[in-house]
CSV table of C-alpha atoms and ligand atoms in Angstrom, one decimal:
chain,number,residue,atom,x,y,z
A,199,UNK,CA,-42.9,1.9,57.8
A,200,UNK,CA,-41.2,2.5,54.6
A,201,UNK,CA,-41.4,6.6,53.5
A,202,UNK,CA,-42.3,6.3,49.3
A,203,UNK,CA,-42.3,9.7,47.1
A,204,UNK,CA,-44.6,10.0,44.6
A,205,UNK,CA,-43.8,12.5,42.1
A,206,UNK,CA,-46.9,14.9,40.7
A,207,UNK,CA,-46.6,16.6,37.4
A,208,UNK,CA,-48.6,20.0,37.1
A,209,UNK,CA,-48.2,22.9,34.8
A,210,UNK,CA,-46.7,24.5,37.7
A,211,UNK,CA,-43.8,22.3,37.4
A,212,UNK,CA,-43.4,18.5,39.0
A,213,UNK,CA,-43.9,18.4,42.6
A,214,UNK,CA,-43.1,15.7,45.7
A,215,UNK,CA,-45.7,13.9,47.9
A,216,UNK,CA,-43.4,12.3,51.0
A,217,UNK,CA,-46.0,9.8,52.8
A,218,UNK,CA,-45.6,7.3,55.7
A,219,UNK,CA,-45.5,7.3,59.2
A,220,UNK,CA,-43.3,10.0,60.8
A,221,UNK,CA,-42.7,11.7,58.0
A,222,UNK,CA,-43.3,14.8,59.4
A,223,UNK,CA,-40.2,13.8,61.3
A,224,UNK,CA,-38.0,15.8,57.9
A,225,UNK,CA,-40.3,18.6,57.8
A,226,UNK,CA,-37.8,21.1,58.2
A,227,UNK,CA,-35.3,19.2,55.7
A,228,UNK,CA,-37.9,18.6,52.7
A,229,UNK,CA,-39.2,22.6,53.2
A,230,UNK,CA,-35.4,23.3,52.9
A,231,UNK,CA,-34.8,21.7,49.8
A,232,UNK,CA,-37.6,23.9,48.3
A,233,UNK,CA,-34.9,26.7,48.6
A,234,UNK,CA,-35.6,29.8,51.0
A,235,UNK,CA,-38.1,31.8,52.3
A,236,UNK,CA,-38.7,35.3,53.9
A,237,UNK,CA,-41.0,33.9,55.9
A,238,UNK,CA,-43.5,31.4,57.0
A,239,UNK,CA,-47.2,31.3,57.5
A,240,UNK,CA,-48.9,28.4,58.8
A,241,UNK,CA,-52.5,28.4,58.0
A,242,UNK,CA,-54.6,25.5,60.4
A,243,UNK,CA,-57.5,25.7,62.8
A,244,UNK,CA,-58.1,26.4,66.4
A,245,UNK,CA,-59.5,22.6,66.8
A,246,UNK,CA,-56.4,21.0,64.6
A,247,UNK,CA,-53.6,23.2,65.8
A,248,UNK,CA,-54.9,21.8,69.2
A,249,UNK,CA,-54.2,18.1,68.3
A,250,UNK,CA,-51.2,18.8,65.5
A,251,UNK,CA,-49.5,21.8,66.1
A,252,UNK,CA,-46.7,21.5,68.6
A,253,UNK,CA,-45.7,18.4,66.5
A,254,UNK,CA,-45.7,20.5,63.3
A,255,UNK,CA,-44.1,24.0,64.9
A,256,UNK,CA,-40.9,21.2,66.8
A,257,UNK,CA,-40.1,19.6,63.7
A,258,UNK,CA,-40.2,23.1,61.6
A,259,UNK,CA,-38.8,25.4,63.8
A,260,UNK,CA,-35.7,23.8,65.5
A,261,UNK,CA,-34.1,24.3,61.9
A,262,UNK,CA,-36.2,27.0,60.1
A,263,UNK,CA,-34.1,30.1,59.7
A,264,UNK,CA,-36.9,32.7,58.4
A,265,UNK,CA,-39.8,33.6,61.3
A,266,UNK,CA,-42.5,31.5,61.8
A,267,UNK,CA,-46.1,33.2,61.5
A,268,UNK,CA,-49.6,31.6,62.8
A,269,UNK,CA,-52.7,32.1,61.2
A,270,UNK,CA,-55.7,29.9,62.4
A,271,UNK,CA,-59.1,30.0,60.3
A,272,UNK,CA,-62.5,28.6,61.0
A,273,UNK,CA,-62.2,25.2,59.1
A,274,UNK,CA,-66.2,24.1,59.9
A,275,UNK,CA,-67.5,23.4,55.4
A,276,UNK,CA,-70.6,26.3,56.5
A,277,UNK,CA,-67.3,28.9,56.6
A,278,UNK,CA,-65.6,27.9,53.7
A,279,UNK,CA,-66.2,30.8,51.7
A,280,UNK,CA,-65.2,33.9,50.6
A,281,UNK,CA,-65.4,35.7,53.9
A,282,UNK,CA,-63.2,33.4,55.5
A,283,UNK,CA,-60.8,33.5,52.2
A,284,UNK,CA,-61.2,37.4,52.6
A,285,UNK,CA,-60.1,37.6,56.4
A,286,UNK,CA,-57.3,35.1,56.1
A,287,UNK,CA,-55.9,37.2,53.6
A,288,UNK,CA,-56.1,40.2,55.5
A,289,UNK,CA,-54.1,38.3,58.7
A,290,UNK,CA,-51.5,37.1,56.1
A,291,UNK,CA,-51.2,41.1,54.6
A,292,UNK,CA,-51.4,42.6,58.3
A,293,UNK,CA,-48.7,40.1,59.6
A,294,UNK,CA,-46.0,41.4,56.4
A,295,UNK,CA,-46.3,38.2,53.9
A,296,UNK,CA,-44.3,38.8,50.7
A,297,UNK,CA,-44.2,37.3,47.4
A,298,UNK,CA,-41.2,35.2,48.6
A,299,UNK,CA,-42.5,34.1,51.7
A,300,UNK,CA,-43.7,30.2,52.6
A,301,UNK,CA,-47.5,29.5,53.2
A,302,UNK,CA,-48.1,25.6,54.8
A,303,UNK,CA,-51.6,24.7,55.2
A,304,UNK,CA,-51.8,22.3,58.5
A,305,UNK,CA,-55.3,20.6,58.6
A,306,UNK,CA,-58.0,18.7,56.3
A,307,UNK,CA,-59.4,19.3,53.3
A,308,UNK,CA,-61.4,22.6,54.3
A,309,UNK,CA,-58.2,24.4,56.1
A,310,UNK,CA,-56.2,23.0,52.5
A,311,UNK,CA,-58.7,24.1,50.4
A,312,UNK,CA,-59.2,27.8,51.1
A,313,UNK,CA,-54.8,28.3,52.5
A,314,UNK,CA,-54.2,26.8,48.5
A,315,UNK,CA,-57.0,29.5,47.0
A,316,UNK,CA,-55.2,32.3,49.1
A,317,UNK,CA,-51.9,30.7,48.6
A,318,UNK,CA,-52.9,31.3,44.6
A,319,UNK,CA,-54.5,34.9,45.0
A,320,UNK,CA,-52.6,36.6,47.7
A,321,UNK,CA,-49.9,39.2,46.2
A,322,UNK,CA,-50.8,36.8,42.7
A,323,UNK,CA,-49.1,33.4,44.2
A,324,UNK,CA,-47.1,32.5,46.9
A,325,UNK,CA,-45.4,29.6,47.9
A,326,UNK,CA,-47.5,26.9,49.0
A,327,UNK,CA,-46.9,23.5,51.2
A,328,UNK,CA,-49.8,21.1,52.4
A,329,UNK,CA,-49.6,19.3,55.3
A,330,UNK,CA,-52.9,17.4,55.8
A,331,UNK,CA,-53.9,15.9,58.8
A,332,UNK,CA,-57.3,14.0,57.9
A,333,UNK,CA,-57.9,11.1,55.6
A,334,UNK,CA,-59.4,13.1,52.9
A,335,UNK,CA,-56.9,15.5,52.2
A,336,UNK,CA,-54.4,13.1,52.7
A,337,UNK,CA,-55.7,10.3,50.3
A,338,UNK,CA,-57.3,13.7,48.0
A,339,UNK,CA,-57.5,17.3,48.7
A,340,UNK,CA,-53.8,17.9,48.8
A,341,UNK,CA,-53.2,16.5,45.9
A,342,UNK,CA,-54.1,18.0,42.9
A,343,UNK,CA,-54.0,21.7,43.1
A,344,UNK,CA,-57.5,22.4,43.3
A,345,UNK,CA,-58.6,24.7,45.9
A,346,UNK,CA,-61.9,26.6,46.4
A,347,UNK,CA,-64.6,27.9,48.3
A,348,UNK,CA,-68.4,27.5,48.1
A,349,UNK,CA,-71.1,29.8,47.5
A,350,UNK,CA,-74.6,29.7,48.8
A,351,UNK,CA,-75.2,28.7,45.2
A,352,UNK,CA,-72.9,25.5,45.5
A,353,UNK,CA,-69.9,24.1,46.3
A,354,UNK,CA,-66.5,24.7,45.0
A,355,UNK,CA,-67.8,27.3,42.9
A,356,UNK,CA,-64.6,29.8,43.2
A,357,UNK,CA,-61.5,28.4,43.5
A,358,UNK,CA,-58.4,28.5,41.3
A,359,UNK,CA,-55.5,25.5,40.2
A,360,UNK,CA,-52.4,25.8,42.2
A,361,UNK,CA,-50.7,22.8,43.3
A,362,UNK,CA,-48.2,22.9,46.6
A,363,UNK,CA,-45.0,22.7,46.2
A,364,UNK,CA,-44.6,19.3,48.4
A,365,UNK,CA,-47.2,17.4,50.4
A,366,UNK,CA,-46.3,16.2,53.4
A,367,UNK,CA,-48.7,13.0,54.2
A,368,UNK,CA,-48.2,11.7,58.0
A,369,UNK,CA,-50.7,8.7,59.1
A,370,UNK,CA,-49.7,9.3,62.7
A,371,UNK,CA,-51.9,12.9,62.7
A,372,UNK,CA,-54.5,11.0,61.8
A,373,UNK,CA,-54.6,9.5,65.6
A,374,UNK,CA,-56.5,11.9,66.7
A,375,UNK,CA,-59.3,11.9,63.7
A,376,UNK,CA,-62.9,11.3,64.7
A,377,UNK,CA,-64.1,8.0,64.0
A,378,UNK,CA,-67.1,10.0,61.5
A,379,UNK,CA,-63.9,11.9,59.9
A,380,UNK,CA,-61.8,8.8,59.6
A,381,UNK,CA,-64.7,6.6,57.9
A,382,UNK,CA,-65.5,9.6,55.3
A,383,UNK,CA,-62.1,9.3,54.7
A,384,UNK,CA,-62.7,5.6,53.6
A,385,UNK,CA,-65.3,6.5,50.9
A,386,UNK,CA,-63.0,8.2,48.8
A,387,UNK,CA,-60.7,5.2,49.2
A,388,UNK,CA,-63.1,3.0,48.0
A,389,UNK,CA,-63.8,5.7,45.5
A,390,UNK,CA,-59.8,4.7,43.8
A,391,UNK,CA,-61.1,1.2,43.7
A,392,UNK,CA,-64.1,1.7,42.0
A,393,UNK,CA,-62.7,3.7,39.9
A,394,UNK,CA,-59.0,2.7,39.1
A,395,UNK,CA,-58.0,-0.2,41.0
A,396,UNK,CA,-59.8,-3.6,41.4
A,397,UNK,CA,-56.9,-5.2,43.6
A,398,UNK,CA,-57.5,-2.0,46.2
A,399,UNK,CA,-61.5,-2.8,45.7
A,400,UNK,CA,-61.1,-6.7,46.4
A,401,UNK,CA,-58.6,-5.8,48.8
A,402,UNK,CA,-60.6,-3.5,51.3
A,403,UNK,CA,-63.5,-6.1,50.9
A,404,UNK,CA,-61.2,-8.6,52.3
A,405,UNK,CA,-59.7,-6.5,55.3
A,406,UNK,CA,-62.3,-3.4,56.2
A,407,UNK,CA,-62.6,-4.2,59.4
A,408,UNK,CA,-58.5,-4.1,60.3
A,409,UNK,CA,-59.1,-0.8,58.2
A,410,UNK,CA,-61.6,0.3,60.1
A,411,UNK,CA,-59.2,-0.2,63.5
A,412,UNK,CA,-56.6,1.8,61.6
A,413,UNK,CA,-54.5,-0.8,61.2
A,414,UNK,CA,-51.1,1.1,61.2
A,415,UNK,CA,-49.4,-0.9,58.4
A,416,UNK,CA,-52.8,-1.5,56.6
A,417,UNK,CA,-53.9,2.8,56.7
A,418,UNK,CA,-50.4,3.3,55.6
A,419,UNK,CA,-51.0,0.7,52.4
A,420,UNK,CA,-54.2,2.5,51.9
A,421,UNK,CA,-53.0,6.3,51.6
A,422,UNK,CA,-49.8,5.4,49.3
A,423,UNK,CA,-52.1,3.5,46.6
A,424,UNK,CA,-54.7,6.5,46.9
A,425,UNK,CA,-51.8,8.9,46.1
A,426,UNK,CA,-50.5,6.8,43.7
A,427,UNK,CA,-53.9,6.7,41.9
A,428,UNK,CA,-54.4,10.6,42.5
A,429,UNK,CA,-50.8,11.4,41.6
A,430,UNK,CA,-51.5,9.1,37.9
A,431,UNK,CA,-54.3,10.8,37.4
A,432,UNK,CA,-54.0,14.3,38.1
A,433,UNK,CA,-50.1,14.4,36.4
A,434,UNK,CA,-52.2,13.3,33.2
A,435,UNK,CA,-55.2,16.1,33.2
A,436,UNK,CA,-54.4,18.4,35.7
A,437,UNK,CA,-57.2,20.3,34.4
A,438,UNK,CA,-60.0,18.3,34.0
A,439,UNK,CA,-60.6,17.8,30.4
A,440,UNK,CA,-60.7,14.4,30.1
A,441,UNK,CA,-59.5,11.4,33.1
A,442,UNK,CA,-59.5,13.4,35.7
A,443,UNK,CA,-62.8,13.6,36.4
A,444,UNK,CA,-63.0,9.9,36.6
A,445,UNK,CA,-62.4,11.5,40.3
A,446,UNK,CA,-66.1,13.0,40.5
A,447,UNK,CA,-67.4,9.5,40.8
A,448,UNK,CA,-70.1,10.0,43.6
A,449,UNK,CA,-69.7,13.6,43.2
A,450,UNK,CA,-72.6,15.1,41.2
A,451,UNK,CA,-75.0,13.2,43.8
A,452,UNK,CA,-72.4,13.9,47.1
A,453,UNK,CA,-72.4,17.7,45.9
A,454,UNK,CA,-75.9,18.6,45.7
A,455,UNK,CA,-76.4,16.3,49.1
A,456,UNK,CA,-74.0,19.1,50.9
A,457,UNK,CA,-75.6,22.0,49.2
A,458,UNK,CA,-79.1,21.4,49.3
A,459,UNK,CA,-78.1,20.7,53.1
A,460,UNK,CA,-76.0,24.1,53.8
A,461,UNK,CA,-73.1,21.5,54.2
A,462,UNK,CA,-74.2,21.4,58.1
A,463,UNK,CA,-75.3,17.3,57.9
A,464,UNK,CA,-73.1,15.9,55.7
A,465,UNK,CA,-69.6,15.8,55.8
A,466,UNK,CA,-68.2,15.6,52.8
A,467,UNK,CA,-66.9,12.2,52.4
A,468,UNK,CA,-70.6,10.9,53.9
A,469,UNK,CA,-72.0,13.0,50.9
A,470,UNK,CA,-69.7,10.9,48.5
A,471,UNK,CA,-71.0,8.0,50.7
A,472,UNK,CA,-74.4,8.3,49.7
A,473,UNK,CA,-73.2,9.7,45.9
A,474,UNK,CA,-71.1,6.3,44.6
A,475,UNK,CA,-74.3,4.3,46.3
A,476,UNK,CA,-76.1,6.2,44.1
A,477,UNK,CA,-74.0,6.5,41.0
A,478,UNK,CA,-74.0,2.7,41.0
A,479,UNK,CA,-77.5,1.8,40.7
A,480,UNK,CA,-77.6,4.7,38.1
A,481,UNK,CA,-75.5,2.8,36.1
A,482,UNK,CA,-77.5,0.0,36.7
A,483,UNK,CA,-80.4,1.6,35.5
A,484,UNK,CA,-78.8,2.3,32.5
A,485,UNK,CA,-77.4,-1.2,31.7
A,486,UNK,CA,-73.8,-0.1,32.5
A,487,UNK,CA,-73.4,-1.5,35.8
A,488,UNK,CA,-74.3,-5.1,36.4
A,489,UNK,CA,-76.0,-5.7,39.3
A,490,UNK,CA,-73.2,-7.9,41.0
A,491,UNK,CA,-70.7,-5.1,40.7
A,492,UNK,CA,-73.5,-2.9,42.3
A,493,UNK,CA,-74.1,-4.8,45.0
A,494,UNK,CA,-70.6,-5.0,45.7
A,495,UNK,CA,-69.9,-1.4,45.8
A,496,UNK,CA,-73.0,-0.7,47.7
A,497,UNK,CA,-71.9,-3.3,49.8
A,498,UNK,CA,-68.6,-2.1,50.6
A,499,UNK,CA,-69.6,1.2,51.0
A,500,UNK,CA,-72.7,0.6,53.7
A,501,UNK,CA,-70.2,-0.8,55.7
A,502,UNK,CA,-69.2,3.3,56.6
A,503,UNK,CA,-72.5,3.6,58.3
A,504,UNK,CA,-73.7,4.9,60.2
A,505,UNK,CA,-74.5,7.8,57.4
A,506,UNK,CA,-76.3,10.9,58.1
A,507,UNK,CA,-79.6,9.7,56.1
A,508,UNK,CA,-80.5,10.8,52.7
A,509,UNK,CA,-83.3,14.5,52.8
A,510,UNK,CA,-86.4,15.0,52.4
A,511,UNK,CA,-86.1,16.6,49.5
A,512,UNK,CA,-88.0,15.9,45.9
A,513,UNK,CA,-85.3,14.6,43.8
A,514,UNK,CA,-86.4,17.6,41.0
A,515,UNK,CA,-84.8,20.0,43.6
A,516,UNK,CA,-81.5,18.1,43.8
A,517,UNK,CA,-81.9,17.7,40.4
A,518,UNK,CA,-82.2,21.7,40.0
A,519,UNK,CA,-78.9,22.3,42.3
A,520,UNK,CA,-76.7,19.7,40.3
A,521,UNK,CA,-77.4,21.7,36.9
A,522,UNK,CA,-75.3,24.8,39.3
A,523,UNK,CA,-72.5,22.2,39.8
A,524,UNK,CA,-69.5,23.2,37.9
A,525,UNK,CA,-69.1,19.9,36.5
A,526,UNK,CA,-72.2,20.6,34.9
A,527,UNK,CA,-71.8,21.3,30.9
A,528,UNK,CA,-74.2,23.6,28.4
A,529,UNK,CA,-76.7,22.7,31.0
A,530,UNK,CA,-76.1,18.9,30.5
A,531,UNK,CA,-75.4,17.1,34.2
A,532,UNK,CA,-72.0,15.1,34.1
A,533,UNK,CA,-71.8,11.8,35.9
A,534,UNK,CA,-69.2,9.3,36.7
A,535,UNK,CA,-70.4,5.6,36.0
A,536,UNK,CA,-68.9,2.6,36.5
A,537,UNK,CA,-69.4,-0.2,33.8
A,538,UNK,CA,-67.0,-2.5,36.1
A,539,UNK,CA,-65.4,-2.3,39.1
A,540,UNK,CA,-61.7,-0.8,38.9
A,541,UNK,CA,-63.0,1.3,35.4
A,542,UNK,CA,-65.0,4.6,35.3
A,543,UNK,CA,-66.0,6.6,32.9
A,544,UNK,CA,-68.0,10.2,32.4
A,545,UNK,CA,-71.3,10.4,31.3
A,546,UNK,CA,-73.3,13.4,30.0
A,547,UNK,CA,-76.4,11.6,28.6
A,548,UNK,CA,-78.4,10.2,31.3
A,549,UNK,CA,-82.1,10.9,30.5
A,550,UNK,CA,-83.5,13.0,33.2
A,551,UNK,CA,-87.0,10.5,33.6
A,552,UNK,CA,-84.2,8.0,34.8
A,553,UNK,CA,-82.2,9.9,37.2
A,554,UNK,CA,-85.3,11.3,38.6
A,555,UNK,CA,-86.2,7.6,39.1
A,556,UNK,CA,-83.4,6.6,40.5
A,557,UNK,CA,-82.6,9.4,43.1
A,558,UNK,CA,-86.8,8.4,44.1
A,559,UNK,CA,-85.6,5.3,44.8
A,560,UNK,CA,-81.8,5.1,45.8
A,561,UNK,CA,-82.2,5.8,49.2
A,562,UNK,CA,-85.0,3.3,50.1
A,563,UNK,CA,-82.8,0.5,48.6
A,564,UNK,CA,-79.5,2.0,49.4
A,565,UNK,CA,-80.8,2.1,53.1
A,566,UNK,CA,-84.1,0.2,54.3
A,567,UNK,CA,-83.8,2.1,57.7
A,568,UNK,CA,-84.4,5.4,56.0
A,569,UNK,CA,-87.2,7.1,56.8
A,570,UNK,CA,-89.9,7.1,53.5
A,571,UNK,CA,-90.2,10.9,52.6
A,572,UNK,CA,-93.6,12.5,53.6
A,573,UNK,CA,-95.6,12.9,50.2
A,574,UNK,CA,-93.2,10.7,48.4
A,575,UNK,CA,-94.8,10.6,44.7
A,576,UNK,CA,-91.9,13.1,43.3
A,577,UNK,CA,-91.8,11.7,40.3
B,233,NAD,N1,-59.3,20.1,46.5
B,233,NAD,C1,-59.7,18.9,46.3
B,233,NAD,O1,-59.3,18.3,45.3
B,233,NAD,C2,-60.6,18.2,47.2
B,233,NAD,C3,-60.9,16.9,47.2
B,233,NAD,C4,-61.7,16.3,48.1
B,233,NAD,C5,-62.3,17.1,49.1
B,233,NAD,N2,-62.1,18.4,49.1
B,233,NAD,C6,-62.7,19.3,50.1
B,233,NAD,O2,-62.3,18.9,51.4
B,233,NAD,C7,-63.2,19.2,52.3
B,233,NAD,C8,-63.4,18.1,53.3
B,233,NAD,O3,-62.3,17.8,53.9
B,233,NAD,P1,-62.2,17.0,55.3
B,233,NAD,O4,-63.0,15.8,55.2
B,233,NAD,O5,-60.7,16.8,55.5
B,233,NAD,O6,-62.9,17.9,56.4
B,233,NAD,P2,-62.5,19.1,57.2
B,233,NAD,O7,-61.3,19.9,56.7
B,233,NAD,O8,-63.8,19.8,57.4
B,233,NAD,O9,-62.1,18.4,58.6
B,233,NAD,C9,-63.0,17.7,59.3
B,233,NAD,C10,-62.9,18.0,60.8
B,233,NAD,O10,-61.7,17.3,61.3
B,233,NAD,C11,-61.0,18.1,62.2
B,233,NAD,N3,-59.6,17.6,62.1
B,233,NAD,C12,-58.7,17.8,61.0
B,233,NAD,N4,-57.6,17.1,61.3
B,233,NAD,C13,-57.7,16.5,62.5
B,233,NAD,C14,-56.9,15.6,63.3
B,233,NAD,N5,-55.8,15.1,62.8
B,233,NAD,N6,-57.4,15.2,64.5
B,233,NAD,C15,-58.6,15.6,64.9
B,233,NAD,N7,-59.5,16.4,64.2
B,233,NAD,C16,-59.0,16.8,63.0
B,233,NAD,C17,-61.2,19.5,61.6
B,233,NAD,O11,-60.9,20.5,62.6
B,233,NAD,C18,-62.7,19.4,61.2
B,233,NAD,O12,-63.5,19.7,62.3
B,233,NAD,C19,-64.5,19.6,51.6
B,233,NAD,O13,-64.6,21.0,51.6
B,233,NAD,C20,-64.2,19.1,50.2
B,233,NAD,O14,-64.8,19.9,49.2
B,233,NAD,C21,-61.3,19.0,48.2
């Protein structure tokens, strides 16, 4: 499979995403061009240093010059937070990291997530490469610069902008994904569709089953138009003031899903699962959506289940933890609605008798299989 580079602009300077199979292959020569290090930290997990890791350390280390330093961090979402920030920093001090060392961050979007906050507040910034091994960072979290932990109080609540330096994007890690992982991978592919591209929607429509297979030629397709639709967007609001949070769609709803949960039933592209389901027939209710794009989005997307189902929770509660999202505004909620397929926009009028309405009802029509809450007169 062809390699592509898709080049990122960020305040930080322009930066490189290399993606295709084997890729990974000219670790050692894309880290060199970077120029040199003191020293390198890799930052992964016990579970995907397991699956990845002598693949990552043989193409680094033939050719790496400066030592070569391990750090592995609990990457489960209920420990991505400042204690795990906290003692990862600590290892990275203890083990003699300078301000011109190397920091690559070898796993999903959790492992990326908290290595790019430390990479960002450790000695004030130090170098930072991604190398992500499930869909999700490698279609999203990589890309970007955003990185963060969650608070008790909600997810994503401190975090910092710093994008890597390159992103190294191999669909052979990806072998080893769990089938759960690799389809809440998929809703945020679907997510560029809705969103950006109506060739990618139509597209997956026509061939989600080879997808779901993983396809080799198809999964590569899929993550190079992602990145392409990331890259766009991110290079032209890198810090969401305007298009990039076209990216949220499914994300108000998918957030307060995780946190109202203690991120221990969702993961997080299930959560976004449930959210653009959601989103859509919100947009429906408000005369945005038409009901044929709607079905076809909830359509596409049901086709992930089996999805944790949705909680028995009043929709005034969820309701309660989206006005702690960030995305949240002078206490106005923020959602991303689609008034077509392949176009998105962000919306910070919804009246709150009509989301109430809809989250009542959402999963029930979303989902005839999910059990009716107990008590269910919410609204
Ligand atoms: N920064 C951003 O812009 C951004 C965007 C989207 C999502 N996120 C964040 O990303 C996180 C979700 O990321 P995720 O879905 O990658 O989950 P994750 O990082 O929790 O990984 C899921 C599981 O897969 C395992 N795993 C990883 N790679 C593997 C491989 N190749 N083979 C086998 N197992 C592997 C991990 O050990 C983990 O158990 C959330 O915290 C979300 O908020 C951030």
């Amino acid at each position: 499979m062809e390699k592509k580079r898709i080049l990122v602009n960020s305040s930080a300077g322009s930066y490189v995403i290399v993606c295709g199979a084997g890729v990974l292959e000219n670790a050692a020569s894309e880290i060199r061009k970077l120029g040199s290090f003191s020293g390198v930290h890799l930052v992964s997990s016990p579970k995907v240093w397991r699956v990845a890791g002598k693949k990552v350390l043989k193409h680094l280390s033939t050719k790496a010059k400066a030592p070569v330093k391990m750090h592995l961090m609990n990457d489960a979402e209920s420990a991505k937070n400042l204690n795990t920030a906290e003692k990862l920093c600590r290892s990275l001090v203890r083990s003699g990291i300078d301000r011109h060392s190397l920091i690559i961050a070898v796993g999903g979007g959790v492992v990326g997530d908290v290595a790019g906050f430390v990479a960002s507040a450790c000695l004030r910034g130090v170098a930072l490469v991604q190398i992500p091994t499930t869909l999700i960072a490698q279609v999203d979290s990589a890309v970007g610069g955003k990185t963060g932990v969650n608070l008790p109080e909600g997810k994503n609540l401190v975090g910092t902008f710093y994008p890597a330096r390159l992103v190294l994007v191999d669909s052979t890690v990806l072998r080893t994904l769990p089938d759960r992982q690799y389809r809440g991978g998929l809703a945020e592919v679907i997510k560029y569709g809705v969103i950006a591209d109506t060739e990618l929607f139509a597209w997956l429509e026509k061939n989600f089953d080879a997808v779901l297979r993983r396809d080799p030629a198809m999964l590569s397709r899929i993550i190079a138009r992602s990145l392409e639709i990331k890259a766009r967007v991110v290079s032209r609001d890198e810090r969401e003031s305007g298009l990039r949070e076209i990216l949220n769609f499914g994300h108000t709803f998918g957030h307060a899903l995780e946190t109202i949960t203690n991120y221990r039933v969702y993961q997080h592209g299930e959560a976004v699962a449930w959210g653009m389901m959601t989103a859509a027939l919100l947009g429906h209710e408000l005369r945005l959506t038409p009901a044929d794009e709607v079905s076809r989005i909830v359509s596409l997307v049901r086709r992930l289940s089996p999805l944790p189902p949705w909680p028995k929770v009043p929709p005034k509660k969820l309701i309660a933890l989206m006005h702690s999202d960030k995305k949240a505004r002078a206490g106005k909620l923020r959602f991303v609605l689609a008034p077509r397929i392949g176009k998105a926009h962000s919306h910070d009028d919804v009246p709150a008798d009509i989301l109430e309405r809809v989250l009542h009802f959402a999963p029930h029509f979303i989902n005839p299989e999910t059990p009716q809450p107990k008590g269910n007169r919410h609204v």
